[in-house]
PDB file of C-alpha atoms in Angstrom:
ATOM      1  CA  UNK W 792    -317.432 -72.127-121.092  1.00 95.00           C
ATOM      2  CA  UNK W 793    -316.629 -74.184-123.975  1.00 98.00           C
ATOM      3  CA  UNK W 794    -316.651 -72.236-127.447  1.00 98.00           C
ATOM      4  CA  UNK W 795    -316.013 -73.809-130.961  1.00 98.00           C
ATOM      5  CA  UNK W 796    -316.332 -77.980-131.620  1.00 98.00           C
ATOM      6  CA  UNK W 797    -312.501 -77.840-132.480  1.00 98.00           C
ATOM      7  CA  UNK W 798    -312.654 -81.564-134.353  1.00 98.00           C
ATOM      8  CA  UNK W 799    -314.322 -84.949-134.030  1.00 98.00           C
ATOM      9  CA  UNK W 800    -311.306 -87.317-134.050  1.00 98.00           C
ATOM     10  CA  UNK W 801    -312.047 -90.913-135.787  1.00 98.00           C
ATOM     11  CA  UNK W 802    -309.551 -93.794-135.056  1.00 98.00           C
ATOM     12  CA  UNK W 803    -308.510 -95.830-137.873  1.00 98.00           C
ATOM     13  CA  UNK W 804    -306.295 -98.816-138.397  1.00 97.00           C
ATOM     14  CA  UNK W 805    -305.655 -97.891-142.062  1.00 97.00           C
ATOM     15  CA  UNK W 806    -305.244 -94.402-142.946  1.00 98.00           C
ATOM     16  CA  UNK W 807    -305.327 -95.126-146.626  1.00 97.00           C
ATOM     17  CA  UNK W 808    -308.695 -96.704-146.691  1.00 97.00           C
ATOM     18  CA  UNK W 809    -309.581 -94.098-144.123  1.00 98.00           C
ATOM     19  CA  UNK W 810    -308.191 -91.180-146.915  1.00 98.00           C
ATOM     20  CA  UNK W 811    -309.882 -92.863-149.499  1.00 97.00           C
ATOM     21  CA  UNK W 812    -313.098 -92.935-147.988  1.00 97.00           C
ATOM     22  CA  UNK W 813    -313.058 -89.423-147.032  1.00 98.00           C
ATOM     23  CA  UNK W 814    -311.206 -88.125-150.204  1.00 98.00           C
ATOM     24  CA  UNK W 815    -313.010 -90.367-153.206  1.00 96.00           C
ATOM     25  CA  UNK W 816    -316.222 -91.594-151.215  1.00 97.00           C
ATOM     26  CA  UNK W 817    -317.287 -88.293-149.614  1.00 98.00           C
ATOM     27  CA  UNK W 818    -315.314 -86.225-151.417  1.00 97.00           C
ATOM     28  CA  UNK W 819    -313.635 -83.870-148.563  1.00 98.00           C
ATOM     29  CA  UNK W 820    -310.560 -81.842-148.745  1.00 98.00           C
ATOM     30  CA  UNK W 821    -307.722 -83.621-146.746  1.00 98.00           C
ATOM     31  CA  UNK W 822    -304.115 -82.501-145.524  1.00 97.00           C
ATOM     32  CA  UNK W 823    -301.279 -84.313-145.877  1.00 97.00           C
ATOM     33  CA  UNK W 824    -300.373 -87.215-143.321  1.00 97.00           C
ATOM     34  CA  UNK W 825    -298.902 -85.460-140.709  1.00 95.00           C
ATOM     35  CA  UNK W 826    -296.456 -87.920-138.322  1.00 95.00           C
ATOM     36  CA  UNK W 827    -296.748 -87.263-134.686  1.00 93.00           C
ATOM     37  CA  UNK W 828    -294.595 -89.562-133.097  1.00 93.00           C
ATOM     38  CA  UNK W 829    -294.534 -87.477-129.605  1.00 90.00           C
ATOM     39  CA  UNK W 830    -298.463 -88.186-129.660  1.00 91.00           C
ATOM     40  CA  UNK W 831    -298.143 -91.713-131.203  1.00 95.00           C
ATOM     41  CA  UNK W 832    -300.522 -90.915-134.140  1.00 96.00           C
ATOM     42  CA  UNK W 833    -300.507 -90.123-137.724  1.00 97.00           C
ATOM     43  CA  UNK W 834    -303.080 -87.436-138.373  1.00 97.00           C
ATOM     44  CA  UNK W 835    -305.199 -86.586-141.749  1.00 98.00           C
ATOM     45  CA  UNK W 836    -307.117 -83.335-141.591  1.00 97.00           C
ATOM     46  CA  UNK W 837    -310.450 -83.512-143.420  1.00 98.00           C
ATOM     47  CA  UNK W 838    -311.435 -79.838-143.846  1.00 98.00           C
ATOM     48  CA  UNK W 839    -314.928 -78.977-143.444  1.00 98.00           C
ATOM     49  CA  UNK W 840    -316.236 -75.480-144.038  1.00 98.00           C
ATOM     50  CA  UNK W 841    -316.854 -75.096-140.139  1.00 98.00           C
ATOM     51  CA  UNK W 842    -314.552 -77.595-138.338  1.00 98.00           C
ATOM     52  CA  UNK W 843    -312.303 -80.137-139.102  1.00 98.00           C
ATOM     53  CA  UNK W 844    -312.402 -83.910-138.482  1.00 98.00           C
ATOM     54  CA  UNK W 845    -309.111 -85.459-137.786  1.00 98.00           C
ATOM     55  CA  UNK W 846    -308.271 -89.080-138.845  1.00 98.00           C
ATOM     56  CA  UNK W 847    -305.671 -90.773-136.306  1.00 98.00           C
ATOM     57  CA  UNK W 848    -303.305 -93.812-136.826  1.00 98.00           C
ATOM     58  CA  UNK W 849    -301.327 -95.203-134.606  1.00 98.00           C
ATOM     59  CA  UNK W 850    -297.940 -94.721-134.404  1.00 97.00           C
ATOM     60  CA  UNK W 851    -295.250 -96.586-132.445  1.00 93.00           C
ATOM     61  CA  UNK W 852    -295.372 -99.561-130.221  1.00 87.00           C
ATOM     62  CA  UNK W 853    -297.614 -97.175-127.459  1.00 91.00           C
ATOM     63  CA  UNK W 854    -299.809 -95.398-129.455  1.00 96.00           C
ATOM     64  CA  UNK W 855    -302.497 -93.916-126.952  1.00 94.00           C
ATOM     65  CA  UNK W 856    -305.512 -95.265-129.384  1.00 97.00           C
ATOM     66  CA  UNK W 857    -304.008 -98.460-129.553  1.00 97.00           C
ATOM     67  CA  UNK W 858    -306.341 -99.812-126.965  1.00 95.00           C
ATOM     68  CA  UNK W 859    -309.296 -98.080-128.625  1.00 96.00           C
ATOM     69  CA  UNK W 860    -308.597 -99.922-132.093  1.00 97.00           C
ATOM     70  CA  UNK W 861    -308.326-103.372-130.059  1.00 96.00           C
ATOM     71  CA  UNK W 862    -311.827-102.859-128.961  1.00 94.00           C
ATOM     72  CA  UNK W 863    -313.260-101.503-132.521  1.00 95.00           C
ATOM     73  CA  UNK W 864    -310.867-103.003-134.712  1.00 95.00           C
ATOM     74  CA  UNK W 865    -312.941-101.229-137.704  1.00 96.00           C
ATOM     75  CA  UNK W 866    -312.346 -97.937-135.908  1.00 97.00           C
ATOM     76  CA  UNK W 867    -314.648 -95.338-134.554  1.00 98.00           C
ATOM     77  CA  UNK W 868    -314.903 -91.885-133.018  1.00 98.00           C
ATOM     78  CA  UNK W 869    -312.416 -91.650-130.229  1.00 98.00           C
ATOM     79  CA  UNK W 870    -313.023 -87.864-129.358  1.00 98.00           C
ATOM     80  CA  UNK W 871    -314.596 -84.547-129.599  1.00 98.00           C
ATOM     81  CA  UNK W 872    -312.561 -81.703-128.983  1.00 98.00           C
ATOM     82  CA  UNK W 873    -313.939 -78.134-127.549  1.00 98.00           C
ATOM     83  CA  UNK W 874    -312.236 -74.691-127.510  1.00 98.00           C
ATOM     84  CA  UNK W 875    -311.591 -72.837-124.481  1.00 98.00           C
ATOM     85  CA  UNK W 876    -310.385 -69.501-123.959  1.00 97.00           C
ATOM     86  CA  UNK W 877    -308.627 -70.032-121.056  1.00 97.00           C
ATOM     87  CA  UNK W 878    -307.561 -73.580-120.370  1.00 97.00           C
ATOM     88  CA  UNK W 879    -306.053 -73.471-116.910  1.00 97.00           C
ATOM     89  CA  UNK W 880    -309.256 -71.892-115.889  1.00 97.00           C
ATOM     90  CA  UNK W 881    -311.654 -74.435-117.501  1.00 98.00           C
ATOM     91  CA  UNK W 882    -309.584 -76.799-115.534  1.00 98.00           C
ATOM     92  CA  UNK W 883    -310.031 -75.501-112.667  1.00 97.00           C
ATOM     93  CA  UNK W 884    -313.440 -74.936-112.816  1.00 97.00           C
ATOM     94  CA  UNK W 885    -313.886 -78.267-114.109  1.00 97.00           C
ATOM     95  CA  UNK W 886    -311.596 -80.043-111.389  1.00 96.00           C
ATOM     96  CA  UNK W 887    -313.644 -78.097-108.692  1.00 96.00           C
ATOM     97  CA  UNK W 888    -316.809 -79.683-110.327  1.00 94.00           C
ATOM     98  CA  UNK W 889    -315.426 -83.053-109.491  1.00 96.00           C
ATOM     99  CA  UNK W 890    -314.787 -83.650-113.481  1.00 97.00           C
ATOM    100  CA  UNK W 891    -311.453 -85.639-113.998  1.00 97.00           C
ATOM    101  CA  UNK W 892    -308.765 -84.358-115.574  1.00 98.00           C
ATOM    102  CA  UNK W 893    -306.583 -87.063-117.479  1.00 97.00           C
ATOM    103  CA  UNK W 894    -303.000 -87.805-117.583  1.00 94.00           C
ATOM    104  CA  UNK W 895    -300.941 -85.142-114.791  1.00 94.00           C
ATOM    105  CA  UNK W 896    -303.700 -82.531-115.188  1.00 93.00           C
ATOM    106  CA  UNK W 897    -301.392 -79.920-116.880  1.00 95.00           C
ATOM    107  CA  UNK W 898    -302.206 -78.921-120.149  1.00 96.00           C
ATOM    108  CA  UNK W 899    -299.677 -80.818-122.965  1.00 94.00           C
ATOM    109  CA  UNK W 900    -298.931 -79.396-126.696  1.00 91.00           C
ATOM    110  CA  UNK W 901    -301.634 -80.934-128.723  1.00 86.00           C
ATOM    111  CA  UNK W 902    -301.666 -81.862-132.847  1.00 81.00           C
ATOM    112  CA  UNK W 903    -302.339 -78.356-133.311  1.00 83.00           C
ATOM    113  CA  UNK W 904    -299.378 -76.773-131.523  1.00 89.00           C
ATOM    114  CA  UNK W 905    -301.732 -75.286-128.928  1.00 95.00           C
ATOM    115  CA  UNK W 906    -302.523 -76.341-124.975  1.00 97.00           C
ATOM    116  CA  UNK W 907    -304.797 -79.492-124.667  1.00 97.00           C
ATOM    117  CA  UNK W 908    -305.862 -81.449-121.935  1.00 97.00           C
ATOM    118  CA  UNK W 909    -308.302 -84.879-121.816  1.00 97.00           C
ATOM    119  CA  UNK W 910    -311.454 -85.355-119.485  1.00 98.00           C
ATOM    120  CA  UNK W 911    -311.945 -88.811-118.360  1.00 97.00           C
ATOM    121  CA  UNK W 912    -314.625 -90.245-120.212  1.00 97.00           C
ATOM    122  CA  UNK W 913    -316.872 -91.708-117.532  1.00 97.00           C
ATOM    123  CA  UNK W 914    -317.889 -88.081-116.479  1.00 97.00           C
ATOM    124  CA  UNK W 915    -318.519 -86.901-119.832  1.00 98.00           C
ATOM    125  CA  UNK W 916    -321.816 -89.423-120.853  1.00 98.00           C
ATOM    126  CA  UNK W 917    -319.249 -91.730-122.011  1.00 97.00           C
ATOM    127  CA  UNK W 918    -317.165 -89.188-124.786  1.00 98.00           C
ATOM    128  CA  UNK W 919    -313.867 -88.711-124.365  1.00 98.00           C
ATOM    129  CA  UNK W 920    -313.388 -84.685-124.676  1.00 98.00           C
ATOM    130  CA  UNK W 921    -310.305 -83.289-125.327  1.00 97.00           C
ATOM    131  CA  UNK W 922    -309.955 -79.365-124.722  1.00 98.00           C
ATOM    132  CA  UNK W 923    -308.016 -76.681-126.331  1.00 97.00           C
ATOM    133  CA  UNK W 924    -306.970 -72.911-125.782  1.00 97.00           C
ATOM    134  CA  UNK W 925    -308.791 -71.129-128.663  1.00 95.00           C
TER     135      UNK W 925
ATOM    136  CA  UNK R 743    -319.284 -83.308-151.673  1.00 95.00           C
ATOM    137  CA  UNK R 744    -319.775 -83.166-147.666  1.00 98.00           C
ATOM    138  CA  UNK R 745    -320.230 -79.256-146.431  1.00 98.00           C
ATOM    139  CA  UNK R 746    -320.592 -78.228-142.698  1.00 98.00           C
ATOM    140  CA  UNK R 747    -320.237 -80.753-139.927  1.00 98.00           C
ATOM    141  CA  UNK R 748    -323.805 -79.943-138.827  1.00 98.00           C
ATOM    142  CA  UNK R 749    -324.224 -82.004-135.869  1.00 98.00           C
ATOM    143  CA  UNK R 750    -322.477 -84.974-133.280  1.00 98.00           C
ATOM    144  CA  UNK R 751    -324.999 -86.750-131.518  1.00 98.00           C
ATOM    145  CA  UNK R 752    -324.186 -88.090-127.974  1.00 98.00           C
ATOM    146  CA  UNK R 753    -326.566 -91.144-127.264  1.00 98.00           C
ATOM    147  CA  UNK R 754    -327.606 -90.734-123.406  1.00 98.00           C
ATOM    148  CA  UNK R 755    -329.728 -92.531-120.482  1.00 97.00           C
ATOM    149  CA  UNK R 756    -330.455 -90.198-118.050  1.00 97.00           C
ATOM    150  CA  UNK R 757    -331.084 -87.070-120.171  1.00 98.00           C
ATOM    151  CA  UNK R 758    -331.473 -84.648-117.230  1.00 97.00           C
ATOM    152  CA  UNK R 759    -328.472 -86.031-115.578  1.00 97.00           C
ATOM    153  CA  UNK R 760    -327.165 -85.411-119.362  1.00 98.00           C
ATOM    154  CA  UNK R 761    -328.201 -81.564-119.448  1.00 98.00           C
ATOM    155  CA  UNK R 762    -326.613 -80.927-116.359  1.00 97.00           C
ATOM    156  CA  UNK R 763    -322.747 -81.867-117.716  1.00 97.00           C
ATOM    157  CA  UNK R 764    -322.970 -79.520-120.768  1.00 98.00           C
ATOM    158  CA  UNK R 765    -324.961 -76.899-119.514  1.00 98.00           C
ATOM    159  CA  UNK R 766    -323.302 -76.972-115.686  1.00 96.00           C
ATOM    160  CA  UNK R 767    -320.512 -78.007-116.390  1.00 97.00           C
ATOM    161  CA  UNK R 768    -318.875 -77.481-119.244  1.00 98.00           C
ATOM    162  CA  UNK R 769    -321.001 -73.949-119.392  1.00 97.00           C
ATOM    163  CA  UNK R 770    -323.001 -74.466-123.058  1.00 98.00           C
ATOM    164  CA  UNK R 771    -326.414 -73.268-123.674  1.00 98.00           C
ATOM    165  CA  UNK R 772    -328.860 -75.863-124.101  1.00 98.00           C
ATOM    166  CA  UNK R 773    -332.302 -75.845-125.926  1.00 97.00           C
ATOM    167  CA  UNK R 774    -335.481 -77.110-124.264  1.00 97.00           C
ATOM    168  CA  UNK R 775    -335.574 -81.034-124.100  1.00 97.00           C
ATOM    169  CA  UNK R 776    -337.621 -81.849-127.607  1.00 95.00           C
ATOM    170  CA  UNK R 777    -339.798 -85.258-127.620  1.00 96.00           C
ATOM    171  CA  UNK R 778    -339.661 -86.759-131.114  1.00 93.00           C
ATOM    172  CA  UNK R 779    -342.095 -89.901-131.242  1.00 93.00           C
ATOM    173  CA  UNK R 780    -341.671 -90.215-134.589  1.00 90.00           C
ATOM    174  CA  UNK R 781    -337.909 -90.788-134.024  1.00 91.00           C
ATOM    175  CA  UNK R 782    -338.114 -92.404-131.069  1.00 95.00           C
ATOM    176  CA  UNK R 783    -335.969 -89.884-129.364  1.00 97.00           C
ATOM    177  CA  UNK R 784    -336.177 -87.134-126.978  1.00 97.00           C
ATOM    178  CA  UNK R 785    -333.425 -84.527-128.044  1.00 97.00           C
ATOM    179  CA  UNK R 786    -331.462 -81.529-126.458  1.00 98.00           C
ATOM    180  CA  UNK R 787    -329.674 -79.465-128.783  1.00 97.00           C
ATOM    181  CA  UNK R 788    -326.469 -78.037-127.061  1.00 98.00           C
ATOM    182  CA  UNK R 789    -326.077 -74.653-129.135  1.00 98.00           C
ATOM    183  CA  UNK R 790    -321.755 -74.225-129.856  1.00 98.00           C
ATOM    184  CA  UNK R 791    -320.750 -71.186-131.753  1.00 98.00           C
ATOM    185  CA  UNK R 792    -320.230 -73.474-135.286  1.00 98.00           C
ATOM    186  CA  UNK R 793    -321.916 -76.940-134.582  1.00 98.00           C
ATOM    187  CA  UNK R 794    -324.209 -78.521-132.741  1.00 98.00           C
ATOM    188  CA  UNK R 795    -323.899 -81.587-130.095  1.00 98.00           C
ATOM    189  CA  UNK R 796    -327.275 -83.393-130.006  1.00 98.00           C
ATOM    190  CA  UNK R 797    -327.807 -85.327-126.924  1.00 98.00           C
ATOM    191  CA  UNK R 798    -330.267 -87.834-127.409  1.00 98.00           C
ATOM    192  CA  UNK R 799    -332.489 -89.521-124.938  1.00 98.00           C
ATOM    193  CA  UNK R 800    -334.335 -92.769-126.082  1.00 98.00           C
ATOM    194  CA  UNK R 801    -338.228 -92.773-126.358  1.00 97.00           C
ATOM    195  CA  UNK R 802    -340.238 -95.442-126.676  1.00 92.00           C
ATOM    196  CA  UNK R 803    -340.299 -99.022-126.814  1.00 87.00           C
ATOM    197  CA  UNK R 804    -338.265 -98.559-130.187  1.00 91.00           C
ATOM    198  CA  UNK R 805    -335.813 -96.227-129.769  1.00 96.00           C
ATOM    199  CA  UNK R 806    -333.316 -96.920-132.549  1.00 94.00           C
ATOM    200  CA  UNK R 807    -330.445 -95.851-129.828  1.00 97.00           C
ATOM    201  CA  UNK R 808    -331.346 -98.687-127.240  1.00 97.00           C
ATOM    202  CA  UNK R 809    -329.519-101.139-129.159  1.00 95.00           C
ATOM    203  CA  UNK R 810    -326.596 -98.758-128.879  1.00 96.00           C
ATOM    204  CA  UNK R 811    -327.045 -97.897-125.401  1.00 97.00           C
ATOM    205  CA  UNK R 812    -327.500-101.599-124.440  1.00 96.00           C
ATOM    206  CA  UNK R 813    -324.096-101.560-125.389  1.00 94.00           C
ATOM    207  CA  UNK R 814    -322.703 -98.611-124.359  1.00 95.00           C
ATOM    208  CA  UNK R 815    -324.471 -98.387-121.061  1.00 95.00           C
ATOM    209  CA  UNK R 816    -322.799 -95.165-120.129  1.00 96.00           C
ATOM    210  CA  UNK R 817    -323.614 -93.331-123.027  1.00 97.00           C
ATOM    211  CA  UNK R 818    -321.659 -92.428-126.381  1.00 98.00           C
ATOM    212  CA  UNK R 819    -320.938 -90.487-129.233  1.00 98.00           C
ATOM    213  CA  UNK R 820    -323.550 -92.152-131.820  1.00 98.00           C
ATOM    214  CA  UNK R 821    -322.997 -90.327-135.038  1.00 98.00           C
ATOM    215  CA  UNK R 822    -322.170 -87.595-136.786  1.00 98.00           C
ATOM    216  CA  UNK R 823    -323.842 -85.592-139.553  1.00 98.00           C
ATOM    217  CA  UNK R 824    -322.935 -84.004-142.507  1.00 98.00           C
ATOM    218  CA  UNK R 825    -324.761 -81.463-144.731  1.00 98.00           C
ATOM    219  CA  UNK R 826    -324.633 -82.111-148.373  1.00 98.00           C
ATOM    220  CA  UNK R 827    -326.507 -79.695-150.882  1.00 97.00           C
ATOM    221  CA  UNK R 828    -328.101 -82.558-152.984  1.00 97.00           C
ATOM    222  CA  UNK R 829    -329.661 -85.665-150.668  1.00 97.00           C
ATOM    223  CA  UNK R 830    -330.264 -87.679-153.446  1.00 97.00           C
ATOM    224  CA  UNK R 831    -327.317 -86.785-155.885  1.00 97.00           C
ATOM    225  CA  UNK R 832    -325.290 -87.923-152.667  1.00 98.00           C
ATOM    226  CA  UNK R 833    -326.963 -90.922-151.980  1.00 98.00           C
ATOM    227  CA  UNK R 834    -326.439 -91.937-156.166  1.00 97.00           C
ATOM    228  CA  UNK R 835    -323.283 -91.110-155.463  1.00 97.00           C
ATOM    229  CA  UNK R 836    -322.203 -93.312-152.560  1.00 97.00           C
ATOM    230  CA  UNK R 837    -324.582 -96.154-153.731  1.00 96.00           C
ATOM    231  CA  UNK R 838    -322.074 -96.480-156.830  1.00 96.00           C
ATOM    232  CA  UNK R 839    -319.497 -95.960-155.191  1.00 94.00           C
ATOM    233  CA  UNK R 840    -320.646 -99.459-153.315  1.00 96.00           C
ATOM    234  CA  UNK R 841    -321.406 -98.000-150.022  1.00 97.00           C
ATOM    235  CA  UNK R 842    -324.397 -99.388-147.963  1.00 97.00           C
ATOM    236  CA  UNK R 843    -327.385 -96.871-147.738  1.00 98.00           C
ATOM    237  CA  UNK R 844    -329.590 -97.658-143.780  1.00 97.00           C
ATOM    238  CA  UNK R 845    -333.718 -98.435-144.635  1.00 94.00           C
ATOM    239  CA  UNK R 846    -335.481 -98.332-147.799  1.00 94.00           C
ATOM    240  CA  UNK R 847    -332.864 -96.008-148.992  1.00 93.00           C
ATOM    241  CA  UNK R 848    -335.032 -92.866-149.422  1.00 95.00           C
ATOM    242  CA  UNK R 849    -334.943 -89.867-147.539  1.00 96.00           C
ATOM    243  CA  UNK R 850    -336.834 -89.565-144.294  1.00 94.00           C
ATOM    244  CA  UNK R 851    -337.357 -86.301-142.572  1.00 92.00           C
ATOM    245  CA  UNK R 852    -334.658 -85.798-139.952  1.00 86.00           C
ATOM    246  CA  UNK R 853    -334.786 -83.902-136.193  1.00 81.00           C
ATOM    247  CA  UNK R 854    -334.406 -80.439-137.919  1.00 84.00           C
ATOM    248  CA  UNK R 855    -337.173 -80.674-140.757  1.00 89.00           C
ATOM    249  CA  UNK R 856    -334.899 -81.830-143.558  1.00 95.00           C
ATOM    250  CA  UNK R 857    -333.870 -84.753-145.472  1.00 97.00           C
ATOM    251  CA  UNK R 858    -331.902 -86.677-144.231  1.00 97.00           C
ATOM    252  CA  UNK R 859    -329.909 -90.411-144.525  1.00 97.00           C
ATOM    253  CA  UNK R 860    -327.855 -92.729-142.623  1.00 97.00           C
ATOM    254  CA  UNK R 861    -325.056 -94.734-144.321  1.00 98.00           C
ATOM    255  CA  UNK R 862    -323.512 -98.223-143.390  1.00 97.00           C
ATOM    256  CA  UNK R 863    -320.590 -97.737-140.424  1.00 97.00           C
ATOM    257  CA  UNK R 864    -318.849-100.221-141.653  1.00 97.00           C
ATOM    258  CA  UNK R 865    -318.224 -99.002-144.451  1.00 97.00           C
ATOM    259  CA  UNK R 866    -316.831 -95.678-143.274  1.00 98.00           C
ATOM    260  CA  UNK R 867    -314.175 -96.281-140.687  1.00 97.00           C
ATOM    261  CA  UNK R 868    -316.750 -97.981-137.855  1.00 97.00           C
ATOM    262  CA  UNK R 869    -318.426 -94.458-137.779  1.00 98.00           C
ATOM    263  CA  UNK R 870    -322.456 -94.386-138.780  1.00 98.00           C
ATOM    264  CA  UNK R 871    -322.728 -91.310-141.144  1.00 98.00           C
ATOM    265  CA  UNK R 872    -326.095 -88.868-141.203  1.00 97.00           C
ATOM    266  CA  UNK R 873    -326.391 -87.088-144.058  1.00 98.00           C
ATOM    267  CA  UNK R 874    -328.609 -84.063-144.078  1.00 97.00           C
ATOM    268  CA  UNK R 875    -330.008 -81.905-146.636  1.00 97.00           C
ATOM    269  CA  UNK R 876    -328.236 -78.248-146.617  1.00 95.00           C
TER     270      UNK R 876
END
């Protein structure tokens, strides 16, 4: 069921040390900051030649990694995300498995413009895994 | 300098229990569980269409996960590895750069054959960093 490893998403309370380590240290190619307030996150895309990691900032008093940052205040990885090719199906199949779906269980507009939903963590060895229509 | 996001590992304790989440369901193929004594690690590759997610199992009295997994008792994303086409060019590189090189600082040979490193977490963004041979 699950195709492509979309991104590995890092939490970071500083997204210029974070660019800078990614940019000078490692020497990736990164997007722009992109502001998301409607997710509560800045984002950085560091290309890779076969998948992307995505730095994340918080953004507004409620940021939803907030909490995560409290408890790793040097950041971390917060999530892997996995393509699907049909979402509402996956979560289905996934709900009838007795996997929890975050949030209201309908897919939301994610960073990339496309369908994503969240699986609660504690059913997934511990990851957070975010899905998204291919 | 980094190429390909070649792997995320996913440190586990129950490694059938493991194999049955990405293989039943979330629908991934999975290679044979691998016993690596030398790395004090059993591994299952879980085979995505441009990465790989390694779940790893400790082994051992000495598992380098169990501190990790004494922790994280449910299980978590561990690291993340990058390919780079020059081992020790990159480790020259991020040693003058001031980053913190894991061990003696040389190369050991990784869970797929090749050279490979681990670098400091703290100094990038709270996330340990593999670095493997291309």
């Amino acid at each position: 069921m699950i195709g492509r490893l979309n991104h590995v998403a890092i939490a970071v309370t500083d997204m210029e040390a974070a660019a800078r380590v990614y940019r000078d240290t490692l020497g990736a190619t990164l997007s722009p900051p992109l502001a998301q307030p409607e997710h509560g996150v800045t984002v950085i895309f560091v290309e890779l030649p076969n998948s992307k990691i995505e730095l994340l900032e918080p953004l507004g008093a409620d940021s939803p990694i907030a909490a995560f940052l409290a408890r790793n205040p040097g950041g971390g990885i917060h999530h892997v995300c996995y393509e699907v090719d049909d979402i509402l199906a996956a979560r289905d199949r996934l709900a009838a498995a007795g996997a929890r779906i975050l949030g209201s269980g309908e897919p939301r507009i994610g960073a990339h413009g496309k369908p994503v939903l969240f699986l609660h963590p504690k059913d997934f060895l511990g990851t957070l895994v975010e899905l998204e229509q291919a």
